[in-house]
mmCIF file of C-alpha atoms in Angstrom:
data_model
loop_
_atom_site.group_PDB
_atom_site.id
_atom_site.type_symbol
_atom_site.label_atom_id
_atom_site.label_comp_id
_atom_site.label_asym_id
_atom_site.label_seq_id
_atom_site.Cartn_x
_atom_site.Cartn_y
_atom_site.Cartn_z
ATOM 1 C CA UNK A 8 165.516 103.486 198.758
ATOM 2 C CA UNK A 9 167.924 103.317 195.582
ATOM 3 C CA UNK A 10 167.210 100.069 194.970
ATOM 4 C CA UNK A 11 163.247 100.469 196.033
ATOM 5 C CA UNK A 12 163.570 103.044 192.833
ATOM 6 C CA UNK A 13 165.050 100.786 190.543
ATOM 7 C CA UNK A 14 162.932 98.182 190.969
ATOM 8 C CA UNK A 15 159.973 100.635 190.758
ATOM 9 C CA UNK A 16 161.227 101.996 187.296
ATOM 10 C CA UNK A 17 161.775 98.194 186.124
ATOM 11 C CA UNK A 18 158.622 97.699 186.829
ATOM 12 C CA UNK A 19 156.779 100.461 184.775
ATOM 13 C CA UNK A 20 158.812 99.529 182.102
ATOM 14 C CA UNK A 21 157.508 95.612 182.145
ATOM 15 C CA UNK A 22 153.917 97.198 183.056
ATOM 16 C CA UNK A 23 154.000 99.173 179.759
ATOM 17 C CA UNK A 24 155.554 96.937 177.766
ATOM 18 C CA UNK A 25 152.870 94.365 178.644
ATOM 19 C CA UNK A 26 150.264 96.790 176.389
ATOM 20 C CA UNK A 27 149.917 97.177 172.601
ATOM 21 C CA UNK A 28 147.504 98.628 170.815
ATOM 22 C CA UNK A 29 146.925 97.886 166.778
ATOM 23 C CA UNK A 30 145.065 100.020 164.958
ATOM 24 C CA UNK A 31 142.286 100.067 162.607
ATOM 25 C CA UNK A 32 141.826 98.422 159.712
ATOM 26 C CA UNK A 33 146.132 97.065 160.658
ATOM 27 C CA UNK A 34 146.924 93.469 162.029
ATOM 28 C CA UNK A 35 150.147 92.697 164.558
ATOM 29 C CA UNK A 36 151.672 89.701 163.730
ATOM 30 C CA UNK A 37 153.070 88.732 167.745
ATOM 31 C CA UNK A 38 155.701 86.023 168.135
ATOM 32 C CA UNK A 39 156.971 84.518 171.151
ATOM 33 C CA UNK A 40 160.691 83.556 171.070
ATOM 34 C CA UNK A 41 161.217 84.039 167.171
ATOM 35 C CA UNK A 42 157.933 81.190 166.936
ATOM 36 C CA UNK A 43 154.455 82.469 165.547
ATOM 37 C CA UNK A 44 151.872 83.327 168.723
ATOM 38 C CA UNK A 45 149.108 84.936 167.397
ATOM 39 C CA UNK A 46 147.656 87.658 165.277
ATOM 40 C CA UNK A 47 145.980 91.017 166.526
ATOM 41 C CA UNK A 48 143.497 93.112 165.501
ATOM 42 C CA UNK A 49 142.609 96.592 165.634
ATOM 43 C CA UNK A 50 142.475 97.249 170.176
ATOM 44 C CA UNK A 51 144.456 96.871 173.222
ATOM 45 C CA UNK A 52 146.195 93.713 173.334
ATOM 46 C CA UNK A 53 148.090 92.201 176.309
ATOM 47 C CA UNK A 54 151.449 90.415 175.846
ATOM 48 C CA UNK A 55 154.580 88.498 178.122
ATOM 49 C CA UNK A 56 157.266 91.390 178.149
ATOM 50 C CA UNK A 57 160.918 90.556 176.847
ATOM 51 C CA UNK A 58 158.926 86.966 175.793
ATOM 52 C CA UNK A 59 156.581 88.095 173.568
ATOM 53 C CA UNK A 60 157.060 90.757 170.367
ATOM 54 C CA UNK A 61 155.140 92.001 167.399
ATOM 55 C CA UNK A 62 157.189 90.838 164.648
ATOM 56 C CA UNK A 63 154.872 92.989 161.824
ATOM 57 C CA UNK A 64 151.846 95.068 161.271
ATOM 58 C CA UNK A 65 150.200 94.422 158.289
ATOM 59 C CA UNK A 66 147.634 96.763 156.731
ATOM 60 C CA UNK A 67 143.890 95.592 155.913
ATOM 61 C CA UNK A 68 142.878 98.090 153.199
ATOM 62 C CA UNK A 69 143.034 98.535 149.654
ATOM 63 C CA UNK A 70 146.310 99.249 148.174
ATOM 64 C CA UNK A 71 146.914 99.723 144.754
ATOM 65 C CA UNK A 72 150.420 98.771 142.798
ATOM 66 C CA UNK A 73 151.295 100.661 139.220
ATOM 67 C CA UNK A 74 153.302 97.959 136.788
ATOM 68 C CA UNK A 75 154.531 99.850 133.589
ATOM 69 C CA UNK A 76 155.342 97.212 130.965
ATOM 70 C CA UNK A 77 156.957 97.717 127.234
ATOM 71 C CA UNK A 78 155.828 95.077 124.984
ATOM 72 C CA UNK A 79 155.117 94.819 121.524
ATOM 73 C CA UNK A 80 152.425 94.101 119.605
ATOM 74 C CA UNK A 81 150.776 92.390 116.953
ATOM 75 C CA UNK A 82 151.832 94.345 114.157
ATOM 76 C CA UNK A 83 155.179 94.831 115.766
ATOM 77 C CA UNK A 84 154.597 98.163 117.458
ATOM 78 C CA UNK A 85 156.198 98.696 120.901
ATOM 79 C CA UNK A 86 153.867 100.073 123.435
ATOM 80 C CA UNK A 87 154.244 100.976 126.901
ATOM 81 C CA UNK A 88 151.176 99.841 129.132
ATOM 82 C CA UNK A 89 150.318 100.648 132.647
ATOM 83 C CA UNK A 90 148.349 97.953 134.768
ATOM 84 C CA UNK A 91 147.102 98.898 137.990
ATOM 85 C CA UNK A 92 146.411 96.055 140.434
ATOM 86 C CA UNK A 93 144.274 96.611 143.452
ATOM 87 C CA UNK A 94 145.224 93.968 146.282
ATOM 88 C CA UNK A 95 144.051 93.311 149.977
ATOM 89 C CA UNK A 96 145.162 91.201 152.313
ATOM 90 C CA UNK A 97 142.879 88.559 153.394
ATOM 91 C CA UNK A 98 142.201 89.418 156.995
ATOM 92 C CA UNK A 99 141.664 85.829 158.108
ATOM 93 C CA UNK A 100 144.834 84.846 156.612
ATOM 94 C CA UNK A 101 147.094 87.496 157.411
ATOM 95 C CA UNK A 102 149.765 84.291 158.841
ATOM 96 C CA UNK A 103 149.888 83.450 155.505
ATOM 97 C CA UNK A 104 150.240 86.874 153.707
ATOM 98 C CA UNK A 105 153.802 87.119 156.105
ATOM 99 C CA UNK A 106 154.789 84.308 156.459
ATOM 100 C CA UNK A 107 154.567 82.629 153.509
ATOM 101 C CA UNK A 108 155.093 85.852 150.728
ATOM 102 C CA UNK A 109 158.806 87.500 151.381
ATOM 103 C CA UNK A 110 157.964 90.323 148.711
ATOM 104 C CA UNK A 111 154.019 90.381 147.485
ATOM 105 C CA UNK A 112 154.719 93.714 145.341
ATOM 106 C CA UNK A 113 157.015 91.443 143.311
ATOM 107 C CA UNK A 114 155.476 88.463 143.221
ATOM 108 C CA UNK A 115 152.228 90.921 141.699
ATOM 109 C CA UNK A 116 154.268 92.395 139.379
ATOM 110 C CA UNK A 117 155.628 89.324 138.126
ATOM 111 C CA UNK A 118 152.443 87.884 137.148
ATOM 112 C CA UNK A 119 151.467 90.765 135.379
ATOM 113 C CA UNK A 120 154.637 91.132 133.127
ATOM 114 C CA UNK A 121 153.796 87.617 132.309
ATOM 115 C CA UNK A 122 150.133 88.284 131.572
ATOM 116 C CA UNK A 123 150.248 91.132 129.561
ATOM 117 C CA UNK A 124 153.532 90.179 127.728
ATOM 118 C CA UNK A 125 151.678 86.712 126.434
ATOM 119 C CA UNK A 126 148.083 88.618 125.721
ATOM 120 C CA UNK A 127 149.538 92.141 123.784
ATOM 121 C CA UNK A 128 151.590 89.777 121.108
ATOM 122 C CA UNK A 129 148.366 88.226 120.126
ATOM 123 C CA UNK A 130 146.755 91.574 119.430
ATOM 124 C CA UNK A 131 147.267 94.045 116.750
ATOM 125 C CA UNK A 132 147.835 97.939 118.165
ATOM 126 C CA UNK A 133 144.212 99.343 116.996
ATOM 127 C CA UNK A 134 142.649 96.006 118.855
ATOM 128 C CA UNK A 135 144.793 96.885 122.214
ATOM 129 C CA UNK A 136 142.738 99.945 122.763
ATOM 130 C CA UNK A 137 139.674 97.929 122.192
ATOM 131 C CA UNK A 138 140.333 94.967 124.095
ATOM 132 C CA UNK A 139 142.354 96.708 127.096
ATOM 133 C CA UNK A 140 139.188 95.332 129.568
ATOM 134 C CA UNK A 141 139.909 91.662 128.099
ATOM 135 C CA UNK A 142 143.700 91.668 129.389
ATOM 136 C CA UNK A 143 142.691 93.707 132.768
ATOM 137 C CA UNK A 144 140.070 90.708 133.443
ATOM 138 C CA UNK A 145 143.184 88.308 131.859
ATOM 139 C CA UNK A 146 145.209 89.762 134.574
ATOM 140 C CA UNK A 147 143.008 89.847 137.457
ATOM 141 C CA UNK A 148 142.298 85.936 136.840
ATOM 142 C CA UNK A 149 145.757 84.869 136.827
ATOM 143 C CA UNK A 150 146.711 87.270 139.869
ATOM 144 C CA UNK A 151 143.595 86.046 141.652
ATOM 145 C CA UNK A 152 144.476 82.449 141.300
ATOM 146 C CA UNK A 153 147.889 82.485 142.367
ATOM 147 C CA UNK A 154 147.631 84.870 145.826
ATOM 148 C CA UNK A 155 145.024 83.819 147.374
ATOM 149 C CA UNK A 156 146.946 81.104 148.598
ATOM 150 C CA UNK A 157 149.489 83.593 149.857
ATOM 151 C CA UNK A 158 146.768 85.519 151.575
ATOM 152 C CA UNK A 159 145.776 88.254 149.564
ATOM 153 C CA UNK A 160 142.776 89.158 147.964
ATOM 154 C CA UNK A 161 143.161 90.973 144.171
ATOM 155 C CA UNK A 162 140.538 93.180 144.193
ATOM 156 C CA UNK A 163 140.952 94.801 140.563
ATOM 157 C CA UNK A 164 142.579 94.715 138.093
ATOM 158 C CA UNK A 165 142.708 97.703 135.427
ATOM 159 C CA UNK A 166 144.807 99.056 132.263
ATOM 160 C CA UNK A 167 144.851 102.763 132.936
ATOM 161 C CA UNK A 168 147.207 103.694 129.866
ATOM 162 C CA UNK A 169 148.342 102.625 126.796
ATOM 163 C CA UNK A 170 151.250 104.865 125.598
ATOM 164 C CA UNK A 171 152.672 103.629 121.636
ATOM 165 C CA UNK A 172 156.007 105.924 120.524
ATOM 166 C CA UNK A 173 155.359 108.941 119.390
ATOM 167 C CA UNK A 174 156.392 108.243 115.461
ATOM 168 C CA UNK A 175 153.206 105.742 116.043
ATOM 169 C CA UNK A 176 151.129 108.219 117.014
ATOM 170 C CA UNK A 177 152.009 110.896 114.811
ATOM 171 C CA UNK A 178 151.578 107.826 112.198
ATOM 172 C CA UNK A 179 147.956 107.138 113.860
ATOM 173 C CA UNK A 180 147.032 111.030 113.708
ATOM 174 C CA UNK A 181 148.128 111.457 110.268
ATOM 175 C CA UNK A 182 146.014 108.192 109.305
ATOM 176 C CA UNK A 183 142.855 110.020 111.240
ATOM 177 C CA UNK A 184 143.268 113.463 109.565
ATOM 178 C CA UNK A 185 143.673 111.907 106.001
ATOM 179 C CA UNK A 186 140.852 109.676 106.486
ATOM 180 C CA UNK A 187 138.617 112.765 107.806
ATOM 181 C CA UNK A 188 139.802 115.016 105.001
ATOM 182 C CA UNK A 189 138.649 112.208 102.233
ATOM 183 C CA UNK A 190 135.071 111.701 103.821
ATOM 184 C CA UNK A 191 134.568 115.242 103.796
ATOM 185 C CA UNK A 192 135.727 116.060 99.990
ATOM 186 C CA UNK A 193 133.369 112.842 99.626
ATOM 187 C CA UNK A 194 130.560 114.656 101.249
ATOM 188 C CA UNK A 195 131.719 118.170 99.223
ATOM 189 C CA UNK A 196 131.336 116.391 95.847
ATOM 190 C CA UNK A 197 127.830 114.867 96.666
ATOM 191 C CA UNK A 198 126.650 118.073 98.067
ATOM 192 C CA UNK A 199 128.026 119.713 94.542
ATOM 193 C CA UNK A 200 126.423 117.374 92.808
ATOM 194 C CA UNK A 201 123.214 118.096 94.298
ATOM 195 C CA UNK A 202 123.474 122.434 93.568
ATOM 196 C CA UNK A 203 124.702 121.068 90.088
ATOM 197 C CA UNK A 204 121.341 119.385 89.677
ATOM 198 C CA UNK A 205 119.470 121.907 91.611
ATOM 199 C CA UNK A 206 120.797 124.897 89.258
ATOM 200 C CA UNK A 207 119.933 122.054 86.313
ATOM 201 C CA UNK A 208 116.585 121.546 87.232
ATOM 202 C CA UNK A 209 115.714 125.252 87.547
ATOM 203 C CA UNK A 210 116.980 126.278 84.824
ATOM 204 C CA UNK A 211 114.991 124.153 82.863
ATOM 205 C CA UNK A 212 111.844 124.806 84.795
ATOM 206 C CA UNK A 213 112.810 128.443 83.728
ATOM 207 C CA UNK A 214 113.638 127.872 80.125
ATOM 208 C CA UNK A 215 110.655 126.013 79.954
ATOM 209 C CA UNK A 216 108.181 128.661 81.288
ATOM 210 C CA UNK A 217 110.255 131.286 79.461
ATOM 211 C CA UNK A 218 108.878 129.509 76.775
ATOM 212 C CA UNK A 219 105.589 129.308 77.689
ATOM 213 C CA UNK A 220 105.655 132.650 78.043
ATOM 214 C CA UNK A 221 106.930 134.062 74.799
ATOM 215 C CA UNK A 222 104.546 131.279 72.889
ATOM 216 C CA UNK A 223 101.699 133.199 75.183
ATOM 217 C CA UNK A 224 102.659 136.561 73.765
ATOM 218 C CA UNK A 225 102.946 135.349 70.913
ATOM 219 C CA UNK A 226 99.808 134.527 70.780
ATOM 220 C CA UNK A 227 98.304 137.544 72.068
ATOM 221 C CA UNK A 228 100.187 139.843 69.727
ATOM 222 C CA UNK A 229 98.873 138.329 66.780
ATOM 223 C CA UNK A 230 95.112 138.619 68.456
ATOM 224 C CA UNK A 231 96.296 142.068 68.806
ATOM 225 C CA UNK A 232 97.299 142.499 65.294
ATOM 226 C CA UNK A 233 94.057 140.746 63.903
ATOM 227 C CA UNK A 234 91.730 143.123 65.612
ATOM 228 C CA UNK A 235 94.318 146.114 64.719
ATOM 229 C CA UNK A 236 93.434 145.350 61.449
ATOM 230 C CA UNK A 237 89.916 144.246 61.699
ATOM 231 C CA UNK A 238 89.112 147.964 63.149
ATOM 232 C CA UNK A 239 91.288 149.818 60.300
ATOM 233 C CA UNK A 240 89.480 148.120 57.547
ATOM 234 C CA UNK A 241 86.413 149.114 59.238
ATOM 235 C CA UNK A 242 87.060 152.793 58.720
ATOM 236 C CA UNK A 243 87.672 152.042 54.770
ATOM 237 C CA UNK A 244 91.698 151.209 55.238
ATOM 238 C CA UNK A 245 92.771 148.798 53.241
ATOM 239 C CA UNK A 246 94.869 145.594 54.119
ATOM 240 C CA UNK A 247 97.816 146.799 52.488
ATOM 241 C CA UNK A 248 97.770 150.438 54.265
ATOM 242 C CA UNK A 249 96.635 148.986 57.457
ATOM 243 C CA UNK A 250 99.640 146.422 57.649
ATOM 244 C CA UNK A 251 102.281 149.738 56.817
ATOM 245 C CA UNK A 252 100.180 151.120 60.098
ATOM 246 C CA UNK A 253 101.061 148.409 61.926
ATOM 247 C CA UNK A 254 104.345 147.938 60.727
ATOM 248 C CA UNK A 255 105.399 151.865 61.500
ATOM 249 C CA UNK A 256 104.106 151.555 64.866
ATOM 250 C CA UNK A 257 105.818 148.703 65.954
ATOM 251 C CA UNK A 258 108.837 150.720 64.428
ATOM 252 C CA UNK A 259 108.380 153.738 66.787
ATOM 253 C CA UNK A 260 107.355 151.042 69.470
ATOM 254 C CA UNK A 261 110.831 149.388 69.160
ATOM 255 C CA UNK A 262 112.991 152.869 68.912
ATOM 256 C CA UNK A 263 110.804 153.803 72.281
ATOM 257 C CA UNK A 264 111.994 150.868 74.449
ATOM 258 C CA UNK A 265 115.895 150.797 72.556
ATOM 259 C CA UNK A 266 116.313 154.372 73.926
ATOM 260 C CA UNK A 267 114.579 154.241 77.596
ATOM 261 C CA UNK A 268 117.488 151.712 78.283
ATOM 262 C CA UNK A 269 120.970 153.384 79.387
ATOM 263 C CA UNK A 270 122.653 150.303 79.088
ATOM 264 C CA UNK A 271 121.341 149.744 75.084
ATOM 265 C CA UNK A 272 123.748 149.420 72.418
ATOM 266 C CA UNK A 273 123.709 151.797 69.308
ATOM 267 C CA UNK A 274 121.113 150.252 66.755
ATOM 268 C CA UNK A 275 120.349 151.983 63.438
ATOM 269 C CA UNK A 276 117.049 151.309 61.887
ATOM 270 C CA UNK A 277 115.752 152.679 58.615
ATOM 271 C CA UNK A 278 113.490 155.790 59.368
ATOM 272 C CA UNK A 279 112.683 157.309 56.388
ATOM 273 C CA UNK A 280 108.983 158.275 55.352
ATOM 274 C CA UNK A 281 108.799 155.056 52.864
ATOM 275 C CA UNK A 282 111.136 152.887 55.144
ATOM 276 C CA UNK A 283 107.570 151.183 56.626
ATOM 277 C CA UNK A 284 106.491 150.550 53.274
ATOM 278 C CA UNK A 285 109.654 149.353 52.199
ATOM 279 C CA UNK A 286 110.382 146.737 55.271
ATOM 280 C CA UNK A 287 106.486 145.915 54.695
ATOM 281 C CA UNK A 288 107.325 145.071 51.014
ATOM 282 C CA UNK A 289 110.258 143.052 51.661
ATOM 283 C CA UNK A 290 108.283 141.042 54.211
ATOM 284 C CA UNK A 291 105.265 140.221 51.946
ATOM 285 C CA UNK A 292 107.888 139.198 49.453
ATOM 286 C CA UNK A 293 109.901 136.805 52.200
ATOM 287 C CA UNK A 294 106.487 135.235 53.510
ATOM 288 C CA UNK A 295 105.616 134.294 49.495
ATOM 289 C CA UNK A 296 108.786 132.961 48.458
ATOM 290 C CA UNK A 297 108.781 130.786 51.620
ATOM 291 C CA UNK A 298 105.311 129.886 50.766
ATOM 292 C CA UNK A 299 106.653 128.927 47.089
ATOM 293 C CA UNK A 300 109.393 126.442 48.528
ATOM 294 C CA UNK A 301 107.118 124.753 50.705
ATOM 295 C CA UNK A 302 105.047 124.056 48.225
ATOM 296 C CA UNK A 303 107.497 123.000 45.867
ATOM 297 C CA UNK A 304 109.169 120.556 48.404
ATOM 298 C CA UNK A 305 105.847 118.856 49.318
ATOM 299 C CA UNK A 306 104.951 118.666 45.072
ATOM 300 C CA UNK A 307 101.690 120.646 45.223
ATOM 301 C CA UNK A 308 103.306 123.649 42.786
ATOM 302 C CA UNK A 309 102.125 122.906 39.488
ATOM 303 C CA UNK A 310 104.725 121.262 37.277
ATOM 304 C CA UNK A 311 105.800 123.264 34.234
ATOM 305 C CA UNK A 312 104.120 121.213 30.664
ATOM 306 C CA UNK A 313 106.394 119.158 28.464
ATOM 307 C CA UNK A 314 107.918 119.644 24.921
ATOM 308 C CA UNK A 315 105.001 117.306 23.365
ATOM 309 C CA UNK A 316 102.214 119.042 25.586
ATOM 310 C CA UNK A 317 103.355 122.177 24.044
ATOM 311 C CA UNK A 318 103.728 120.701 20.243
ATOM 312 C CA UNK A 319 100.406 119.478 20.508
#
């Protein structure tokens, strides 16, 4: 019965051993005395027991390594760069991606140091950011071309960060802000410019219809004055006595408006009975001497006679 037993046990143990199961989307690599049998996919898989083994299981889906790289560029600014390689292995040449590849993380990153490290030189920093897609696609080229014969697939290829010292960026910030700061005084100054010529503009649009204004009353004030003295001399007042009329009126007038101002300064005006009279004589005086000069400059005044007009 003991041995019965141990024969039983022995042979659960070769039963179970017999079974494997691989899972999804995973391939067994099985080997029969240290040589290369067969390779398994995902289900329940028979084998020799103590003959046969599963030397590795591979997996089938997308993995993704991260390479950091420091390089330099162009303009001799060192830059740290992260390239992210998407890889598969090939499921119909999964012999290949183990037997043939010791290390494939390696081997990947390899390539990529060399990629990157002979594209960035090339490039000057500001042109890096801009042409980060040309050295993912440089990298997934070279990467592609190489591993497929080791069995794997390079799915994609992508720069995910660019990372220059920090003195560079500070550098790069300071180069931002100052150029920001200059197109803005740039667009102060124009729109300056513009109020400047606004205000300009109206203010002779105002000057100029000030003017037109004051000519207008002008105008009408010496209408007003004409028939002022058309309807005095009507009533038997002469010219002389109706121009004093005027005169003191617009006197009074002008002493009415000087004190319903609070803001007026102090103005003394003659305001004696005879001070009409008076400012009326000194005006009729002023008008005729003007009228004498102008005369005299355009030679219409009579000339005074000569010393033999006068003998003779």
């Amino acid at each position: 019965m003991i041995y019965l037993g141990i024969l039983v046990f022995f042979g659960l143990i070769t039963l179970f051993a017999s079974f494997f199961t691989v899972k999804q989307e995973s391939a067994a690599v099985v080997e029969r005395l240290g040589k290369f049998l067969k390779v398994s996919h995902a289900g329940l898989h028979l084998k020799i027991p103590f003959l046969d083994q599963i030397s590795k299981r591979l997996n089938l889906r997308i993995q993704q390594l991260d390479v950091i790289i420091d390089t330099k560029t162009l303009d001799n600014v060192f830059i740290k760069m992260k390239v992210s390689v998407q890889y598969q292995v090939i499921r119909e040449n999964v012999k290949d991606a183990y037997y043939r590849l010791e290390n494939p993380e390696n081997q990947i990153t390899s390539y990529v140091f060399d990629v990157v490290r002979a594209e960035v030189p090339k490039t000057k920093l500001d042109d890096v950011f801009v042409r980060k897609d040309d050295i993912a696609i440089a990298v997934k080229s070279e990467l592609q071309e190489a591993m497929q014969s080791y069995g794997y697939d390079i799915i994609k290829a992508l720069v995910t960060d660019i990372d220059p010292d920090e003195q560079v960026k500070h550098a790069m910030n300071r180069i931002n802000a100052a150029e920001r700061e200059k197109t803005a005084a740039e667009y102060e100054s124009e729109a300056q410019r513009i109020r400047i010529v606004a205000v300009a503009k109206a203010e002779a649009e105002s000057k100029k219809l000030q003017g037109q204004g004051i000519a207008d009353q002008r105008r009408e004030i010496a209408k007003g004055l004409e028939e002022s003295v058309r309807m005095l001399n009507n009533v038997d007042i002469n010219s002389h006595e109706a121009s004093a009329l005027i005169v003191v009126t617009q006197h009074y007038d002008t002493l009415h408006s000087v004190g319903a101002s609070s803001r007026s300064n102090l103005v003394l005006l003659p305001n004696s009975p005879t001070a009409a009279s008076g400012m009326l004589n000194d005006l009729v005086v002023a008008m005729t001497t003007a009228n004498t000069l102008g005369e005299v400059t355009k030679g219409n005044y009579p000339k005074p006679p000569k010393d033999h007009e006068h003998n003779g």
